[in-house]
Every structure is written in structure tokens, then in C-alpha cells.
């Protein structure tokens, strides 16, 4: 019992691989999905269009294969059992429903910041462009700046992404206003009025709108009730709205979010249809400044002092890695997705819960054991390369040959990477 919430803390999104660099598209040596093929000169335009459109039936099977219901509701599948549903487990801990000693519950709640809220995929076809979903699956990026976790970089190829996007957007609600969808939903709308309404109605209380200038700063919400906290955490940065949503869908969403997606934490703010069109015009046409180039933290030199396994385990492996690369008793009855497989990844047999397990390495595609300490082309040990790759991913530079760890979660800090790298360089003393 003592270890279960520790696994739950990061299990869904830190789970993807059992190793670090690419040997195939599934395991510890995880390659990025292969580039989309145009089929060469023999590929027909209809075939290419069909591949891009995707197959909803295949997409439905892929949603099950990638176990999307372990994090997301609205997949078309029943939610995973609580012990396998990372978000539900965390919500139960936060609500005091988890059966554990009071002291343990207090300690867990003090550190429970990950995976308390994850967006539902319900009514995706009423809200999101199919091509945006496809691109997001292939290249996840931070859409919700107030969530710690992001969509993990899974082993999804272009055709698979098209199929999943087709499945998630296969249906649209038969709302009366959609029976005759306006061809120019923002005709007559005023972006200038929309900007005034955006501020007057307090949209910035929950939403960031990066790239815009001159918006009035909104004071943080003090109450932080459950619904308010969830609304703020799940609110997307509105600079992405023009890519994610059709204008008509954005207008309908602003008018009555719950009519489109029942249970959404976004409140219905009183406004007229004309006001909704004005706000949508502002959100979709506001001038955006270019994104400032991001950079990964500077890599620190090796430590001269002695570094032991006990210190590395306490500050790094126990905090993050064990949640998905561990032994069965620790990981809710199995070894975690990074050990015995899950989330579309093959079993790799990597156990980072013990010194002996780390030394044993992982299993490659040929069934041979390989070391996580072997060095890649840049000279970095595989384990270190994976940690550095996550920093690069956060800076917008995903490495095709290395899948960053922890998967979908904030990168390990430079001091922690320095610690791991120094320990390896010193011969991995216990």
C-alpha cells in the first residue's frame, strides 16, 4: 500500500518506454514515428487522401491498444479500473476516498500535483479539427499551461494518428444550430468589441492568451474550489484556438459549453450570440507575437564529490522513474508500463526500483539484455540521454532517435541530471 500512490503519481504519462534510445518504435530504445510516406510516384491522390482522412474502425482499436482510457474519459471505452486509472486514483487520494493511513494520505496530498485533471475526449468532433488532433498526436506540445503534465509522446505513426483522429471526430451532435451551419459564422463580428468583452467577462481568469499584448491582468482566484481549480487547470492557451477549432464551433462553445460537452468545467457565461461571435472573432484574429525561442537548461559538469546510488535513488529514481519501471509489488500488481508494457509499448523488463534491476538493463527486440549505461553517438549514457531529451522536447526540439523521459511530465532538473551522470561516471557506487 505504501507505494501505490507513488506509482499513481506519474504512472500514466511517465510510462511510455522501458529505455531511452531508438532501436524500434516501441520499447526502451524508442524511435520517433516514421515520417509520413507519400507512396512515391505510384501513390494515387485518392489513396493519399484516404490515408490522411483515417479509418475510424482502426482508430477505435488503436484507442484500446494505447490504453487512452487509463487517463481520459470520453474514449468510447469504460474507464480503466481505479488501480490502473491514474487520474481517478489521484482524485480519490485528494478527496480522501483512498484507503490508506491518515499520515500517508497527508503526505501524498502535500505532493499530489500531477494528473488530478485530464481533459475528457467526449464530443471531440464538436470541438476539435480532425487535422489538429492528428498533428497533436504526432507532435505533442503544451496546450494547457496550468497543467503540469502534457500529452506524452507515444509511438504513434502518421496513419495511426489519422485513424485515431477519425475515430474521435466520427460523430457530431445534432444540435439545431448545426443543421444549417453558417458558411461565414463571424460575418459582421467585431474583434475590437470581442476584446472588450473578453476582458469584461473575465475570460482571462482561466485562460492564458499568449502572444497578445495589452490585456488586463486578472488576479488569481482565491477560492480554488474543485470546479474552479479544474476549470483553470484545463483551460487551453487561446493562441491555439484558431488551429484547434472551426469558427462556428468556437461560437457555439462560447455560448453554451455544457450543451456540447456535458460535465465540462468551463462555465456558461451569459452573453448574446452576437457577443459570442465578437469574442470568437477576437480569439481567432488577434495579432500574435512570435513565440520566443525556448532553450534547454545548460548541462552541468560532473561532480567531483562522491555520488552514491542511495542519493540518486532518493532524488531521482524514487521520485520519478520507479513509477513506471519497477517490480510487480511496487507497480500495482505488474512491473509498470516501462517494465511489463502498456500504453502501446512492448515489455522491456527494465526495473529501476533496485540497484540490481538497473544494472540488469532492458530487453531489446532480439530478446537480449542491454545496458542503460551504454553510450550513444554523443557519448551520453542512454539513461542520461533520455533525461536530456525531455529537456529538449520542452524546448520544442524533439530528438527523432531518443524519447524523452519522464514521458509527458516536466523534465528532470539539471542538478538531478548532473547527479545521475556523475554517479555513472564514478562507476555507479552503491
Tab-separated table of C-alpha atoms in Angstrom:
chain	number	residue	atom	x	y	z
A	1	UNK	CA	0.000	0.000	0.000
A	2	UNK	CA	2.789	2.423	0.770
A	3	UNK	CA	3.968	2.510	-2.823
A	4	UNK	CA	0.731	2.572	-4.752
A	5	UNK	CA	0.080	6.310	-4.783
A	6	UNK	CA	3.722	6.866	-5.705
A	7	UNK	CA	3.129	4.868	-8.839
A	8	UNK	CA	-0.171	6.552	-9.432
A	9	UNK	CA	1.516	9.941	-9.204
A	10	UNK	CA	3.191	9.525	-12.573
A	11	UNK	CA	2.051	6.206	-13.972
A	12	UNK	CA	0.013	7.213	-16.963
A	13	UNK	CA	2.222	9.810	-18.519
A	14	UNK	CA	5.662	8.827	-17.357
A	15	UNK	CA	5.153	5.324	-18.539
A	16	UNK	CA	5.835	5.030	-22.146
A	17	UNK	CA	9.139	3.277	-22.535
A	18	UNK	CA	11.471	0.882	-20.895
A	19	UNK	CA	14.543	2.612	-22.131
A	20	UNK	CA	15.976	5.519	-23.908
A	21	UNK	CA	17.252	5.476	-27.458
A	22	UNK	CA	15.928	4.125	-30.668
A	23	UNK	CA	16.119	0.565	-31.797
A	24	UNK	CA	12.485	0.257	-32.732
A	25	UNK	CA	9.281	2.222	-32.366
A	26	UNK	CA	8.068	0.628	-29.186
A	27	UNK	CA	10.450	-0.001	-26.360
A	28	UNK	CA	13.231	1.406	-24.275
A	29	UNK	CA	15.103	2.274	-27.354
A	30	UNK	CA	12.232	4.208	-28.783
A	31	UNK	CA	12.390	5.754	-32.184
A	32	UNK	CA	10.149	8.580	-33.214
A	33	UNK	CA	7.286	7.581	-35.511
A	34	UNK	CA	8.427	7.189	-39.104
A	35	UNK	CA	7.830	10.131	-41.424
A	36	UNK	CA	4.663	10.101	-43.464
A	37	UNK	CA	5.193	8.368	-46.783
A	38	UNK	CA	3.831	9.881	-49.944
A	39	UNK	CA	3.889	6.460	-51.548
A	40	UNK	CA	6.178	7.594	-54.352
A	41	UNK	CA	5.060	8.272	-57.876
A	42	UNK	CA	2.687	5.319	-57.800
A	43	UNK	CA	0.574	6.651	-54.952
A	44	UNK	CA	-2.770	7.984	-56.118
A	45	UNK	CA	-4.308	11.184	-54.833
A	46	UNK	CA	-7.459	9.363	-53.615
A	47	UNK	CA	-5.339	6.840	-51.701
A	48	UNK	CA	-3.297	9.612	-50.098
A	49	UNK	CA	-6.470	11.490	-49.172
A	50	UNK	CA	-7.980	8.333	-47.678
A	51	UNK	CA	-4.868	7.723	-45.590
A	52	UNK	CA	-4.975	11.291	-44.283
A	53	UNK	CA	-8.709	11.040	-43.540
A	54	UNK	CA	-8.164	7.908	-41.469
A	55	UNK	CA	-10.256	4.860	-40.671
A	56	UNK	CA	-12.484	5.243	-37.584
A	57	UNK	CA	-12.737	1.482	-37.068
A	58	UNK	CA	-8.970	1.128	-36.915
A	59	UNK	CA	-8.834	4.223	-34.732
A	60	UNK	CA	-11.214	2.637	-32.245
A	61	UNK	CA	-8.927	-0.384	-31.929
A	62	UNK	CA	-5.895	1.860	-31.529
A	63	UNK	CA	-7.540	3.819	-28.706
A	64	UNK	CA	-7.845	0.497	-26.874
A	65	UNK	CA	-4.294	-0.536	-27.764
A	66	UNK	CA	-2.816	2.704	-26.457
A	67	UNK	CA	-5.000	2.462	-23.329
A	68	UNK	CA	-6.280	6.013	-23.635
A	69	UNK	CA	-8.951	5.207	-21.035
A	70	UNK	CA	-6.281	5.000	-18.326
A	71	UNK	CA	-6.151	8.795	-18.402
A	72	UNK	CA	-9.024	10.127	-20.496
A	73	UNK	CA	-12.776	9.796	-20.231
A	74	UNK	CA	-14.810	10.021	-23.412
A	75	UNK	CA	-12.833	7.375	-25.305
A	76	UNK	CA	-15.841	5.177	-26.051
A	77	UNK	CA	-14.464	2.588	-23.645
A	78	UNK	CA	-15.326	2.150	-19.984
A	79	UNK	CA	-12.815	3.861	-17.695
A	80	UNK	CA	-9.952	1.669	-16.572
A	81	UNK	CA	-10.169	0.111	-13.126
A	82	UNK	CA	-9.131	2.527	-10.412
A	83	UNK	CA	-5.796	0.845	-9.775
A	84	UNK	CA	-4.965	1.363	-13.454
A	85	UNK	CA	-6.688	4.749	-13.868
A	86	UNK	CA	-4.075	7.277	-12.857
A	87	UNK	CA	-6.340	10.311	-12.690
A	88	UNK	CA	-9.100	8.538	-10.757
A	89	UNK	CA	-6.547	7.259	-8.265
A	90	UNK	CA	-5.241	10.762	-7.669
A	91	UNK	CA	-8.725	12.199	-7.388
A	92	UNK	CA	-9.594	9.575	-4.790
A	93	UNK	CA	-6.476	10.459	-2.793
A	94	UNK	CA	-7.293	14.189	-2.966
A	95	UNK	CA	-10.895	13.532	-1.902
A	96	UNK	CA	-9.896	11.262	0.978
A	97	UNK	CA	-11.526	8.194	-0.601
A	98	UNK	CA	-8.310	6.205	-0.890
A	99	UNK	CA	-7.931	3.592	1.836
A	100	UNK	CA	-4.612	4.392	3.495
A	101	UNK	CA	-3.336	5.555	6.902
A	102	UNK	CA	-4.031	9.201	7.678
A	103	UNK	CA	-0.336	10.069	7.862
A	104	UNK	CA	0.291	8.610	4.440
A	105	UNK	CA	-2.723	10.414	2.953
A	106	UNK	CA	-1.470	13.697	4.371
A	107	UNK	CA	1.990	13.166	2.913
A	108	UNK	CA	0.647	12.165	-0.504
A	109	UNK	CA	-1.727	15.131	-0.707
A	110	UNK	CA	1.081	17.539	0.077
A	111	UNK	CA	2.877	16.353	-3.059
A	112	UNK	CA	-0.064	15.458	-5.276
A	113	UNK	CA	0.229	17.904	-8.166
A	114	UNK	CA	0.276	15.605	-11.204
A	115	UNK	CA	-2.676	14.103	-13.053
A	116	UNK	CA	-5.508	15.386	-10.927
A	117	UNK	CA	-7.209	16.770	-14.032
A	118	UNK	CA	-7.037	15.491	-17.600
A	119	UNK	CA	-9.280	16.666	-20.451
A	120	UNK	CA	-12.117	14.392	-21.490
A	121	UNK	CA	-12.210	13.332	-25.140
A	122	UNK	CA	-16.011	13.431	-25.211
A	123	UNK	CA	-17.556	15.379	-28.084
A	124	UNK	CA	-14.170	15.880	-29.713
A	125	UNK	CA	-15.873	16.035	-33.104
A	126	UNK	CA	-17.918	19.031	-31.978
A	127	UNK	CA	-14.887	20.917	-30.740
A	128	UNK	CA	-11.666	19.999	-32.485
A	129	UNK	CA	-10.436	19.901	-36.054
A	130	UNK	CA	-9.520	16.421	-37.177
A	131	UNK	CA	-6.245	17.542	-38.720
A	132	UNK	CA	-5.267	19.298	-35.499
A	133	UNK	CA	-5.792	16.117	-33.462
A	134	UNK	CA	-3.674	14.195	-35.951
A	135	UNK	CA	-0.829	16.688	-35.760
A	136	UNK	CA	-1.012	16.886	-31.987
A	137	UNK	CA	-0.703	13.115	-31.607
A	138	UNK	CA	2.378	13.127	-33.804
A	139	UNK	CA	3.968	16.127	-32.129
A	140	UNK	CA	2.506	16.780	-28.654
A	141	UNK	CA	3.062	20.236	-27.224
A	142	UNK	CA	1.928	22.206	-24.217
A	143	UNK	CA	-1.647	23.396	-24.829
A	144	UNK	CA	-2.685	23.875	-21.204
A	145	UNK	CA	-0.018	25.920	-19.426
A	146	UNK	CA	-1.541	25.414	-15.968
A	147	UNK	CA	-1.337	21.623	-16.161
A	148	UNK	CA	1.950	20.075	-15.094
A	149	UNK	CA	1.575	17.112	-17.429
A	150	UNK	CA	1.335	17.209	-21.205
A	151	UNK	CA	0.239	14.652	-23.757
A	152	UNK	CA	3.001	12.008	-23.852
A	153	UNK	CA	4.974	11.339	-26.994
A	154	UNK	CA	3.707	7.855	-27.760
A	155	UNK	CA	4.852	5.506	-30.524
A	156	UNK	CA	2.170	6.673	-32.941
A	157	UNK	CA	2.820	6.845	-36.681
A	158	UNK	CA	1.088	9.125	-39.228
A	159	UNK	CA	-1.514	6.586	-40.350
A	160	UNK	CA	-2.312	5.637	-36.772
A	161	UNK	CA	-2.726	9.306	-35.860
A	162	UNK	CA	-5.125	9.763	-38.787
A	163	UNK	CA	-7.142	6.730	-37.703
A	164	UNK	CA	-7.383	7.868	-34.068
A	165	UNK	CA	-8.365	11.390	-35.133
A	166	UNK	CA	-11.020	9.944	-37.442
A	167	UNK	CA	-12.428	7.848	-34.593
A	168	UNK	CA	-12.506	10.699	-32.085
A	169	UNK	CA	-14.253	13.032	-34.551
A	170	UNK	CA	-16.541	10.456	-36.133
A	171	UNK	CA	-19.728	11.997	-34.772
A	172	UNK	CA	-21.147	15.457	-34.295
A	173	UNK	CA	-24.094	16.281	-32.103
A	174	UNK	CA	-27.299	17.006	-33.994
A	175	UNK	CA	-27.697	20.447	-32.481
A	176	UNK	CA	-30.286	22.611	-34.160
A	177	UNK	CA	-27.785	25.370	-34.886
A	178	UNK	CA	-25.624	22.856	-36.748
A	179	UNK	CA	-28.303	21.636	-39.123
A	180	UNK	CA	-27.599	24.682	-41.216
A	181	UNK	CA	-24.066	25.575	-40.321
A	182	UNK	CA	-23.249	29.172	-41.244
A	183	UNK	CA	-20.701	29.483	-44.023
A	184	UNK	CA	-19.451	32.747	-42.547
A	185	UNK	CA	-20.051	32.413	-38.781
A	186	UNK	CA	-18.088	35.566	-37.970
A	187	UNK	CA	-19.699	37.777	-40.586
A	188	UNK	CA	-20.386	41.164	-39.039
A	189	UNK	CA	-18.440	40.319	-35.898
A	190	UNK	CA	-16.072	42.856	-34.369
A	191	UNK	CA	-12.740	41.684	-32.973
A	192	UNK	CA	-12.390	45.038	-31.195
A	193	UNK	CA	-15.693	44.528	-29.372
A	194	UNK	CA	-14.638	40.929	-28.746
A	195	UNK	CA	-11.501	42.094	-26.974
A	196	UNK	CA	-13.546	44.342	-24.693
A	197	UNK	CA	-15.978	41.502	-23.976
A	198	UNK	CA	-13.105	39.086	-23.336
A	199	UNK	CA	-11.885	41.304	-20.521
A	200	UNK	CA	-15.311	42.336	-19.231
A	201	UNK	CA	-16.482	38.751	-18.894
A	202	UNK	CA	-13.288	37.608	-17.179
A	203	UNK	CA	-12.089	35.059	-19.742
A	204	UNK	CA	-8.535	35.643	-18.556
A	205	UNK	CA	-9.428	34.259	-15.123
A	206	UNK	CA	-8.867	30.782	-16.524
A	207	UNK	CA	-7.345	31.191	-19.966
A	208	UNK	CA	-3.900	32.306	-20.966
A	209	UNK	CA	-3.720	34.045	-24.346
A	210	UNK	CA	-0.032	34.121	-25.069
A	211	UNK	CA	1.202	36.303	-27.864
A	212	UNK	CA	-1.327	39.067	-27.267
A	213	UNK	CA	-0.395	42.383	-25.701
A	214	UNK	CA	-2.220	44.865	-23.516
A	215	UNK	CA	-4.778	42.535	-21.951
A	216	UNK	CA	-5.636	43.472	-18.393
A	217	UNK	CA	-4.023	41.143	-15.889
A	218	UNK	CA	-6.502	39.070	-13.877
A	219	UNK	CA	-5.925	38.449	-10.192
A	220	UNK	CA	-5.605	34.768	-9.217
A	221	UNK	CA	-8.756	33.093	-7.988
A	222	UNK	CA	-8.587	32.695	-4.216
A	223	UNK	CA	-11.291	30.139	-3.515
A	224	UNK	CA	-9.888	27.386	-5.719
A	225	UNK	CA	-12.924	25.198	-5.246
A	226	UNK	CA	-12.835	21.898	-7.072
A	227	UNK	CA	-14.721	23.166	-10.116
A	228	UNK	CA	-12.712	26.383	-10.300
A	229	UNK	CA	-9.422	24.573	-9.924
A	230	UNK	CA	-10.321	22.128	-12.681
A	231	UNK	CA	-11.519	24.901	-14.990
A	232	UNK	CA	-8.255	26.802	-14.574
A	233	UNK	CA	-6.088	23.709	-14.930
A	234	UNK	CA	-7.844	22.500	-18.078
A	235	UNK	CA	-8.228	25.904	-19.769
A	236	UNK	CA	-6.220	25.927	-23.018
A	237	UNK	CA	-3.957	28.751	-24.063
A	238	UNK	CA	-6.191	30.566	-26.538
A	239	UNK	CA	-3.403	31.201	-29.019
A	240	UNK	CA	-4.077	27.610	-30.123
A	241	UNK	CA	-7.842	28.084	-30.595
A	242	UNK	CA	-7.626	29.184	-34.235
A	243	UNK	CA	-5.801	25.956	-35.064
A	244	UNK	CA	-7.885	23.663	-32.877
A	245	UNK	CA	-11.427	24.827	-33.667
A	246	UNK	CA	-13.625	25.876	-36.577
A	247	UNK	CA	-15.063	29.389	-36.049
A	248	UNK	CA	-18.659	28.094	-35.938
A	249	UNK	CA	-17.719	25.529	-33.290
A	250	UNK	CA	-15.925	28.173	-31.251
A	251	UNK	CA	-19.018	30.410	-31.291
A	252	UNK	CA	-21.231	27.512	-30.170
A	253	UNK	CA	-18.748	26.557	-27.450
A	254	UNK	CA	-18.520	30.082	-26.037
A	255	UNK	CA	-22.302	30.346	-25.919
A	256	UNK	CA	-23.009	27.091	-24.087
A	257	UNK	CA	-20.085	24.738	-23.360
A	258	UNK	CA	-22.149	22.173	-21.442
A	259	UNK	CA	-24.572	21.760	-24.352
A	260	UNK	CA	-21.637	20.461	-26.387
A	261	UNK	CA	-19.672	18.641	-23.700
A	262	UNK	CA	-21.758	17.792	-20.630
A	263	UNK	CA	-19.737	17.969	-17.441
A	264	UNK	CA	-17.149	20.403	-18.765
A	265	UNK	CA	-15.721	22.644	-16.029
A	266	UNK	CA	-15.932	25.642	-18.363
A	267	UNK	CA	-18.852	27.748	-17.125
A	268	UNK	CA	-21.605	29.178	-19.269
A	269	UNK	CA	-21.007	32.935	-19.225
A	270	UNK	CA	-24.155	34.907	-20.048
A	271	UNK	CA	-23.874	36.527	-23.476
A	272	UNK	CA	-25.788	37.000	-26.680
A	273	UNK	CA	-24.983	35.196	-29.953
A	274	UNK	CA	-23.599	38.449	-31.311
A	275	UNK	CA	-21.275	38.787	-28.328
A	276	UNK	CA	-20.116	35.193	-28.777
A	277	UNK	CA	-19.270	35.948	-32.399
A	278	UNK	CA	-17.331	39.038	-31.348
A	279	UNK	CA	-15.304	37.081	-28.793
A	280	UNK	CA	-14.633	34.340	-31.349
A	281	UNK	CA	-13.502	36.974	-33.844
A	282	UNK	CA	-11.027	38.373	-31.309
A	283	UNK	CA	-9.702	34.953	-30.335
A	284	UNK	CA	-9.214	33.820	-33.927
A	285	UNK	CA	-7.867	37.024	-35.464
A	286	UNK	CA	-5.927	38.802	-32.718
A	287	UNK	CA	-2.380	39.597	-33.758
A	288	UNK	CA	0.044	37.223	-32.064
A	289	UNK	CA	3.680	37.947	-31.433
A	290	UNK	CA	6.116	35.188	-32.438
A	291	UNK	CA	6.955	32.662	-29.797
A	292	UNK	CA	10.192	33.409	-28.008
A	293	UNK	CA	12.713	30.694	-28.806
A	294	UNK	CA	12.996	28.242	-25.942
A	295	UNK	CA	16.217	26.690	-24.787
A	296	UNK	CA	17.047	23.676	-22.695
A	297	UNK	CA	18.867	24.227	-19.386
A	298	UNK	CA	22.635	24.288	-19.516
A	299	UNK	CA	24.192	20.885	-18.925
A	300	UNK	CA	26.193	20.942	-15.720
A	301	UNK	CA	29.709	19.485	-15.329
A	302	UNK	CA	30.326	16.247	-13.491
A	303	UNK	CA	30.513	16.481	-9.734
A	304	UNK	CA	33.879	15.933	-8.090
A	305	UNK	CA	32.367	14.700	-4.832
A	306	UNK	CA	31.305	11.099	-4.366
A	307	UNK	CA	27.785	10.266	-5.515
A	308	UNK	CA	26.136	7.062	-4.328
A	309	UNK	CA	23.199	5.037	-5.569
A	310	UNK	CA	21.315	5.861	-2.383
A	311	UNK	CA	21.439	9.580	-3.194
A	312	UNK	CA	20.478	9.115	-6.842
A	313	UNK	CA	17.664	6.788	-5.858
A	314	UNK	CA	16.298	9.243	-3.302
A	315	UNK	CA	16.480	12.310	-5.529
A	316	UNK	CA	15.682	10.848	-8.962
A	317	UNK	CA	14.713	7.183	-9.327
A	318	UNK	CA	12.355	7.111	-6.349
A	319	UNK	CA	10.748	10.420	-7.329
A	320	UNK	CA	10.059	9.681	-10.976
A	321	UNK	CA	11.496	6.583	-12.621
A	322	UNK	CA	10.141	3.929	-10.273
A	323	UNK	CA	6.559	4.782	-11.048
A	324	UNK	CA	6.734	3.027	-14.390
A	325	UNK	CA	9.918	0.980	-14.278
A	326	UNK	CA	9.624	-1.149	-11.195
A	327	UNK	CA	8.878	-4.553	-9.741
A	328	UNK	CA	5.361	-6.020	-9.574
A	329	UNK	CA	4.757	-5.444	-5.863
A	330	UNK	CA	5.530	-1.767	-6.319
A	331	UNK	CA	3.595	-1.139	-9.518
A	332	UNK	CA	0.043	-2.185	-8.717
A	333	UNK	CA	0.460	-5.846	-9.496
A	334	UNK	CA	2.743	-5.622	-12.518
A	335	UNK	CA	6.083	-4.063	-13.282
A	336	UNK	CA	4.718	-0.841	-14.692
A	337	UNK	CA	4.406	0.094	-18.379
A	338	UNK	CA	8.149	0.612	-18.652
A	339	UNK	CA	8.780	-2.912	-17.396
A	340	UNK	CA	5.941	-5.219	-18.391
A	341	UNK	CA	4.458	-2.972	-21.073
A	342	UNK	CA	1.437	-0.732	-21.529
A	343	UNK	CA	0.215	2.391	-23.324
A	344	UNK	CA	1.115	0.740	-26.621
A	345	UNK	CA	4.682	-0.087	-25.593
A	346	UNK	CA	6.202	-3.566	-25.553
A	347	UNK	CA	7.515	-5.142	-22.331
A	348	UNK	CA	11.175	-4.247	-21.849
A	349	UNK	CA	11.917	-5.690	-18.433
A	350	UNK	CA	13.527	-2.531	-17.063
A	351	UNK	CA	13.260	-2.328	-13.278
A	352	UNK	CA	14.565	0.923	-11.812
A	353	UNK	CA	13.343	0.157	-8.291
A	354	UNK	CA	16.533	-1.593	-7.215
A	355	UNK	CA	20.253	-1.309	-7.838
A	356	UNK	CA	20.295	-4.831	-9.273
A	357	UNK	CA	17.348	-4.075	-11.537
A	358	UNK	CA	19.037	-1.013	-13.020
A	359	UNK	CA	22.244	-2.967	-13.555
A	360	UNK	CA	20.296	-5.684	-15.397
A	361	UNK	CA	19.234	-3.236	-18.118
A	362	UNK	CA	16.409	-3.910	-20.525
A	363	UNK	CA	15.411	-6.443	-23.190
A	364	UNK	CA	15.888	-5.475	-26.832
A	365	UNK	CA	13.903	-6.692	-29.845
A	366	UNK	CA	16.087	-9.778	-30.141
A	367	UNK	CA	15.440	-10.748	-26.530
A	368	UNK	CA	18.923	-9.769	-25.434
A	369	UNK	CA	19.715	-7.735	-22.351
A	370	UNK	CA	21.239	-4.327	-22.993
A	371	UNK	CA	22.610	-1.755	-20.590
A	372	UNK	CA	21.011	1.625	-19.935
A	373	UNK	CA	24.536	2.870	-19.228
A	374	UNK	CA	25.955	2.180	-22.695
A	375	UNK	CA	26.862	5.351	-24.526
A	376	UNK	CA	25.188	6.719	-27.608
A	377	UNK	CA	26.729	8.605	-30.522
A	378	UNK	CA	27.039	11.797	-28.476
A	379	UNK	CA	28.826	9.978	-25.664
A	380	UNK	CA	25.982	10.274	-23.154
A	381	UNK	CA	24.788	7.123	-21.386
A	382	UNK	CA	21.355	6.009	-22.591
A	383	UNK	CA	19.749	6.864	-19.276
A	384	UNK	CA	21.192	10.377	-19.297
A	385	UNK	CA	20.329	10.846	-22.979
A	386	UNK	CA	16.660	10.172	-22.215
A	387	UNK	CA	16.608	12.759	-19.423
A	388	UNK	CA	18.317	15.354	-21.626
A	389	UNK	CA	15.921	14.566	-24.467
A	390	UNK	CA	12.953	15.518	-22.298
A	391	UNK	CA	14.509	18.927	-21.685
A	392	UNK	CA	14.954	19.322	-25.437
A	393	UNK	CA	11.327	18.300	-26.058
A	394	UNK	CA	10.125	21.002	-23.697
A	395	UNK	CA	12.192	23.466	-25.720
A	396	UNK	CA	10.430	22.309	-28.901
A	397	UNK	CA	13.246	20.158	-30.239
A	398	UNK	CA	12.192	16.528	-30.045
A	399	UNK	CA	15.012	14.160	-30.964
A	400	UNK	CA	13.906	11.547	-33.526
A	401	UNK	CA	16.185	8.878	-32.051
A	402	UNK	CA	15.563	9.466	-28.338
A	403	UNK	CA	12.263	9.559	-26.469
A	404	UNK	CA	12.490	11.966	-23.549
A	405	UNK	CA	11.840	10.801	-20.014
A	406	UNK	CA	9.775	11.206	-17.922
A	407	UNK	CA	7.223	10.833	-20.681
A	408	UNK	CA	4.763	13.719	-20.784
A	409	UNK	CA	5.867	15.146	-17.441
A	410	UNK	CA	8.145	18.060	-16.518
A	411	UNK	CA	11.782	17.389	-17.285
A	412	UNK	CA	14.165	16.395	-14.537
A	413	UNK	CA	16.218	19.416	-13.464
A	414	UNK	CA	19.846	19.961	-14.477
A	415	UNK	CA	21.070	19.259	-10.935
A	416	UNK	CA	19.346	15.873	-10.911
A	417	UNK	CA	20.738	15.003	-14.350
A	418	UNK	CA	24.168	16.077	-13.141
A	419	UNK	CA	23.752	13.729	-10.197
A	420	UNK	CA	22.827	10.747	-12.389
A	421	UNK	CA	25.610	11.433	-14.871
A	422	UNK	CA	28.200	11.841	-12.112
A	423	UNK	CA	27.114	8.591	-10.463
A	424	UNK	CA	27.503	6.713	-13.751
A	425	UNK	CA	30.888	8.310	-14.449
A	426	UNK	CA	32.100	7.240	-10.984
A	427	UNK	CA	31.304	3.611	-11.707
A	428	UNK	CA	27.829	3.599	-10.118
A	429	UNK	CA	28.874	3.098	-6.483
A	430	UNK	CA	26.251	1.819	-4.085
